[in-house]
PDB file of C-alpha atoms in Angstrom:
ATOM      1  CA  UNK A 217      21.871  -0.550  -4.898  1.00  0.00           C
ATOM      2  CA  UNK A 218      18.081   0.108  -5.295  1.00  0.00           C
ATOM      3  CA  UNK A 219      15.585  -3.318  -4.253  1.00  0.00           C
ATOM      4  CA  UNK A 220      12.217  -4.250  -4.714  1.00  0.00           C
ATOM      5  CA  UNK A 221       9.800  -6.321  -2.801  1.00  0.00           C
ATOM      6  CA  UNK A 222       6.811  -6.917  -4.267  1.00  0.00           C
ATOM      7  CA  UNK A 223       3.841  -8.919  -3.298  1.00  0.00           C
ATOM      8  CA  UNK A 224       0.456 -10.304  -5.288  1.00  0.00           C
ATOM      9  CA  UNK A 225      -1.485 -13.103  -4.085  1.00  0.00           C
ATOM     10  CA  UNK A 226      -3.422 -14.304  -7.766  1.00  0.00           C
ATOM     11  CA  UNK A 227      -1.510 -16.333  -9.410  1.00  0.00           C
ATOM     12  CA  UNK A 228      -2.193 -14.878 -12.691  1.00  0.00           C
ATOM     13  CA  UNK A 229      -1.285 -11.662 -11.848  1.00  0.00           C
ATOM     14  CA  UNK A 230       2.104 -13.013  -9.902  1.00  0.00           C
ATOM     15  CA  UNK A 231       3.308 -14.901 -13.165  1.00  0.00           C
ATOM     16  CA  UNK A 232       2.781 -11.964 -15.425  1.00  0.00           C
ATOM     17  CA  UNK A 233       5.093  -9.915 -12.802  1.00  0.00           C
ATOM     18  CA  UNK A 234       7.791 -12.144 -12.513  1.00  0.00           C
ATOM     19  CA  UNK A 235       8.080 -12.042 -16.280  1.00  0.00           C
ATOM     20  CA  UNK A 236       7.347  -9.033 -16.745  1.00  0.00           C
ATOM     21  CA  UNK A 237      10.185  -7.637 -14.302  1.00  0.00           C
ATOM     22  CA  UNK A 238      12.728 -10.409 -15.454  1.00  0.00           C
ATOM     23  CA  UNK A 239      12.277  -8.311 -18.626  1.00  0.00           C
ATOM     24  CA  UNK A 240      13.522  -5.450 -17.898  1.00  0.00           C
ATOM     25  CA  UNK A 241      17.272  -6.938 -17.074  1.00  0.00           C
ATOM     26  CA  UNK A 242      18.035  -4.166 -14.737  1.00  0.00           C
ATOM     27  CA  UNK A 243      20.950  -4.508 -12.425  1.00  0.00           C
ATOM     28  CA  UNK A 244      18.834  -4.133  -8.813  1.00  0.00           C
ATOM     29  CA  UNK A 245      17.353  -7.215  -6.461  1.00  0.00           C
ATOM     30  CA  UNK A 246      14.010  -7.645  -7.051  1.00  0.00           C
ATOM     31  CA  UNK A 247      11.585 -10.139  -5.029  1.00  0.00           C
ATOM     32  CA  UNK A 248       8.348 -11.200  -5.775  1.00  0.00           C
ATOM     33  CA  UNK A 249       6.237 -13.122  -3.261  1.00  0.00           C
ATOM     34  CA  UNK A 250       2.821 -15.117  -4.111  1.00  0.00           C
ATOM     35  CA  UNK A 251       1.985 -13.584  -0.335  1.00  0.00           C
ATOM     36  CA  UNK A 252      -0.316 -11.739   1.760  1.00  0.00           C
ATOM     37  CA  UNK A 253       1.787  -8.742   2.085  1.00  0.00           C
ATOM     38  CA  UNK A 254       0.004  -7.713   5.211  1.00  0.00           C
ATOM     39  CA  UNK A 255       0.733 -10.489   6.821  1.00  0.00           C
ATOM     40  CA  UNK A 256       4.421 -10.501   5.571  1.00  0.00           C
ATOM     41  CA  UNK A 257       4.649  -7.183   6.646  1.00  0.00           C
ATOM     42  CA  UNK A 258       3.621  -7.608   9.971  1.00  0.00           C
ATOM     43  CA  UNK A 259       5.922 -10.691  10.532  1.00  0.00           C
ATOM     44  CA  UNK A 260       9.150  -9.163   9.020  1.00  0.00           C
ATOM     45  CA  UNK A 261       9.268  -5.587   9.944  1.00  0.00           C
ATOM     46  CA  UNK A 262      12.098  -6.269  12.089  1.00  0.00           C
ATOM     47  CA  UNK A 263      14.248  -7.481   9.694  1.00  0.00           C
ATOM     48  CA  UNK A 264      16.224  -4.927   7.567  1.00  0.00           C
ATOM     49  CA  UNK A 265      14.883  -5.362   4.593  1.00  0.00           C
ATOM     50  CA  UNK A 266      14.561  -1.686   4.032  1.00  0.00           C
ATOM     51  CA  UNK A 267      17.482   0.890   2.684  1.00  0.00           C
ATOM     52  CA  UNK A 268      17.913   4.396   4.228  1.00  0.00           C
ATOM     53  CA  UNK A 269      16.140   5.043   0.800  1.00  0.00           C
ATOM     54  CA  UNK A 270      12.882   3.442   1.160  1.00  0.00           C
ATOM     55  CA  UNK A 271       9.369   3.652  -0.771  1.00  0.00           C
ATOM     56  CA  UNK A 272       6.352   1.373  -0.104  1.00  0.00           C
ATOM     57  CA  UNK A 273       3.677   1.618  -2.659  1.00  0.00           C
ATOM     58  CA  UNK A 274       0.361   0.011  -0.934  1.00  0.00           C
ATOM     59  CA  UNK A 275      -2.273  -0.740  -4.017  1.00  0.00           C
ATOM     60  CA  UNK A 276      -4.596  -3.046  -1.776  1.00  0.00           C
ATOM     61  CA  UNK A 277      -7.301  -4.807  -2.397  1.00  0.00           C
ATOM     62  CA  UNK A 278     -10.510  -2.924  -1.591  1.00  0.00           C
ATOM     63  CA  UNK A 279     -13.758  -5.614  -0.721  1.00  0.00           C
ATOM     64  CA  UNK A 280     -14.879  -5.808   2.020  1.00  0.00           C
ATOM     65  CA  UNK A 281     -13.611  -1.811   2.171  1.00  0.00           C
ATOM     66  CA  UNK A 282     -13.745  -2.200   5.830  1.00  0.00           C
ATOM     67  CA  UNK A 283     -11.452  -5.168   6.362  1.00  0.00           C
ATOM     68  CA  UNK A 284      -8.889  -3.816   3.709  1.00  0.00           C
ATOM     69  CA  UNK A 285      -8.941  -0.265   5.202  1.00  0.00           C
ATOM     70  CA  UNK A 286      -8.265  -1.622   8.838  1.00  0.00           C
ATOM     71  CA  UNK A 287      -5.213  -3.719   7.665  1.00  0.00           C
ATOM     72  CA  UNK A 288      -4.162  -0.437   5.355  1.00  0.00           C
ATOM     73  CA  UNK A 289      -4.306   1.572   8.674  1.00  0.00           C
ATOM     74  CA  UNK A 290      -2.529  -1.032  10.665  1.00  0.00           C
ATOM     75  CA  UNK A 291       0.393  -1.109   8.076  1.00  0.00           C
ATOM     76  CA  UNK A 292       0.395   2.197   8.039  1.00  0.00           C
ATOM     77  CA  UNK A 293       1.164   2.760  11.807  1.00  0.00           C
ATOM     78  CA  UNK A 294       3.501   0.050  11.491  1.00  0.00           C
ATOM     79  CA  UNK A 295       5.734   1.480   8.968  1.00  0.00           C
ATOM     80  CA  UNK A 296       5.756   4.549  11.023  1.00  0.00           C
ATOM     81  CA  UNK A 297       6.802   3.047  14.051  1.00  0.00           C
ATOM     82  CA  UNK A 298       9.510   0.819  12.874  1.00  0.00           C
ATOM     83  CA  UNK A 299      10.486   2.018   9.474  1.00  0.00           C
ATOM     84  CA  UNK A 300      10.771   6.095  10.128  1.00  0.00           C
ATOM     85  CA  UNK A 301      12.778   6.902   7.118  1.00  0.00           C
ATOM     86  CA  UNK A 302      10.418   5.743   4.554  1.00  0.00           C
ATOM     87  CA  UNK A 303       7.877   7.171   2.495  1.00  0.00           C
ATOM     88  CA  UNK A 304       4.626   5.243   2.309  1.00  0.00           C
ATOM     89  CA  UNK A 305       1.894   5.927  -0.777  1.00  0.00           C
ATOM     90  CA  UNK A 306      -1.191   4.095  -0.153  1.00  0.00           C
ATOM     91  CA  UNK A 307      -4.136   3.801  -2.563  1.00  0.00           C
ATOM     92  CA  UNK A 308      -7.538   4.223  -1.665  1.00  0.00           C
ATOM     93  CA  UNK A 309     -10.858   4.297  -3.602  1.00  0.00           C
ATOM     94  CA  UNK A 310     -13.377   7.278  -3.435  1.00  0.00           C
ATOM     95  CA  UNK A 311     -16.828   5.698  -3.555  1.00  0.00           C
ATOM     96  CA  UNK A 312     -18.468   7.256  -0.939  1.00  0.00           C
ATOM     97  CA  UNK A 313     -18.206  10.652   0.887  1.00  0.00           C
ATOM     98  CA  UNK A 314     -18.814   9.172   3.737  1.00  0.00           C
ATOM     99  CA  UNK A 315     -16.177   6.443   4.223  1.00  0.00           C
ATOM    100  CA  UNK A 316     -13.489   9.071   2.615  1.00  0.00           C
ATOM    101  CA  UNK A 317     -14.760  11.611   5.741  1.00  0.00           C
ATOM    102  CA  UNK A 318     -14.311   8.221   7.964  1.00  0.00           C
ATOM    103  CA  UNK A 319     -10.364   7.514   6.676  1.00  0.00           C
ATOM    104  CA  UNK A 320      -9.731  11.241   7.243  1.00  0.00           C
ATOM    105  CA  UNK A 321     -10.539  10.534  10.669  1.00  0.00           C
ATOM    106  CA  UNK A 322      -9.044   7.301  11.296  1.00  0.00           C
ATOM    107  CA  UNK A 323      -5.708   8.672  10.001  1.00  0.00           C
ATOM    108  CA  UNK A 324      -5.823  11.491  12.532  1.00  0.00           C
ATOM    109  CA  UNK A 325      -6.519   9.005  15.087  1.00  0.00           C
ATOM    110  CA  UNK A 326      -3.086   7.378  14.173  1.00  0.00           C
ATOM    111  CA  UNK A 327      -0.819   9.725  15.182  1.00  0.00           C
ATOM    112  CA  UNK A 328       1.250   9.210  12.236  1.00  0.00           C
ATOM    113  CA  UNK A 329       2.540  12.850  11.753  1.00  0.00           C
ATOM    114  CA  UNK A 330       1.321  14.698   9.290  1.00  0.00           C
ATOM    115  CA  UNK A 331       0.577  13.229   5.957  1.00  0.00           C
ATOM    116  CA  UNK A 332      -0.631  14.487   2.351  1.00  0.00           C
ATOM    117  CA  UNK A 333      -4.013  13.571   0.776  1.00  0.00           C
ATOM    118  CA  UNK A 334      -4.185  13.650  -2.591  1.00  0.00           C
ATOM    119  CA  UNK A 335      -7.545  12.626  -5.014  1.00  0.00           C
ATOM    120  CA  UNK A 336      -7.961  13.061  -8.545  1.00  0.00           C
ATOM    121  CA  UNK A 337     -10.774  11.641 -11.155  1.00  0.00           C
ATOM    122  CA  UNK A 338     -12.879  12.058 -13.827  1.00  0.00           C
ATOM    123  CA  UNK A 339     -15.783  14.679 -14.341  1.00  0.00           C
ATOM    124  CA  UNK A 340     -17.591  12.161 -16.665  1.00  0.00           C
ATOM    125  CA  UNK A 341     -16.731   8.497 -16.510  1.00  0.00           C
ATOM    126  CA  UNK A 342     -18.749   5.529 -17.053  1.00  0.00           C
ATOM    127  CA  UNK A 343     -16.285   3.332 -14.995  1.00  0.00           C
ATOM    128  CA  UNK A 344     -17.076   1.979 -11.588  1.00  0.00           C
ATOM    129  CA  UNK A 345     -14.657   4.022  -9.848  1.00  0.00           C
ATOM    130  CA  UNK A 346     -14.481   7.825 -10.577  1.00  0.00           C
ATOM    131  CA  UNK A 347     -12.266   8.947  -8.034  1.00  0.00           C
ATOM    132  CA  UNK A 348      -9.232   7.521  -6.336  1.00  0.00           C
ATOM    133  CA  UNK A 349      -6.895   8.958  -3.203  1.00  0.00           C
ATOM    134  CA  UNK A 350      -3.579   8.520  -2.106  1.00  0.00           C
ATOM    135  CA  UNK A 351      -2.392   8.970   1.270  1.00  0.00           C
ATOM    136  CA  UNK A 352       1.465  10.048   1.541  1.00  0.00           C
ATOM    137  CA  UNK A 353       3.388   9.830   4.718  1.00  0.00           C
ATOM    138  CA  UNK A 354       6.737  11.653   4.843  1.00  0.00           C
TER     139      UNK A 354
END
């Protein structure tokens, strides 16, 4: 049976999840924590809370971009080490060429294996953020 942990620290945002996923009255466990998933992350890992069938979906915060990116990169290496059958999608924003060049790096740095970049926007946009990336991992 499929599972879902889920994690958002506003409380806004938590209570329109909760209700939101209570209506959809599907038949799989779903949890959702008013948590820092980092920090839950880091302090559960051990625990078997994930199936042989596994997907984490990391849509972090991004200010400060430098404290957000180091905690992304810590999870990541985390999951790899002690979760190694499942796939991990993070989010990332494009604003500047050279933090993007920086994460390339950082992720090599890792040792993590080989993983897929992938970043798509919009030629003409008057929104903040134009581009986005994801990183996959197996």
């Amino acid at each position: 049976q499929d599972s879902s942990i889920l994690f958002e620290l506003s409380d806004e945002v938590h209570a329109d999840l909760t209700e939101n996923l209570a209506k959809l009255e599907c038949n799989s466990s779903q949890n959702v924590f008013r948590e820092n998933s980092y920090w839950w992350l880091v302090h559960n890992l051990q625990l078997r809370i994930f199936s042989q069938r596994s997907i984490v979906l990391m849509d972090p915060p991004y200010q400060p971009y430098d404290q957000y990116m180091a905690w992304n990169l810590y999870a990541l290496q985390r999951l790899y080490a002690q979760v190694p059958h499942a796939c991990v999608a993070m989010w990332y924003p494009c604003t500047d060429v050279d933090d993007t060049h920086s994460l390339y790096l950082r992720l090599q740095a890792l040792h993590i294996g080989r993983v897929l970049i992938v970043e798509f926007g919009f030629d003409k946009s008057s929104a903040w953020l134009q581009k986005s990336g994801m990183v996959l991992l197996r």
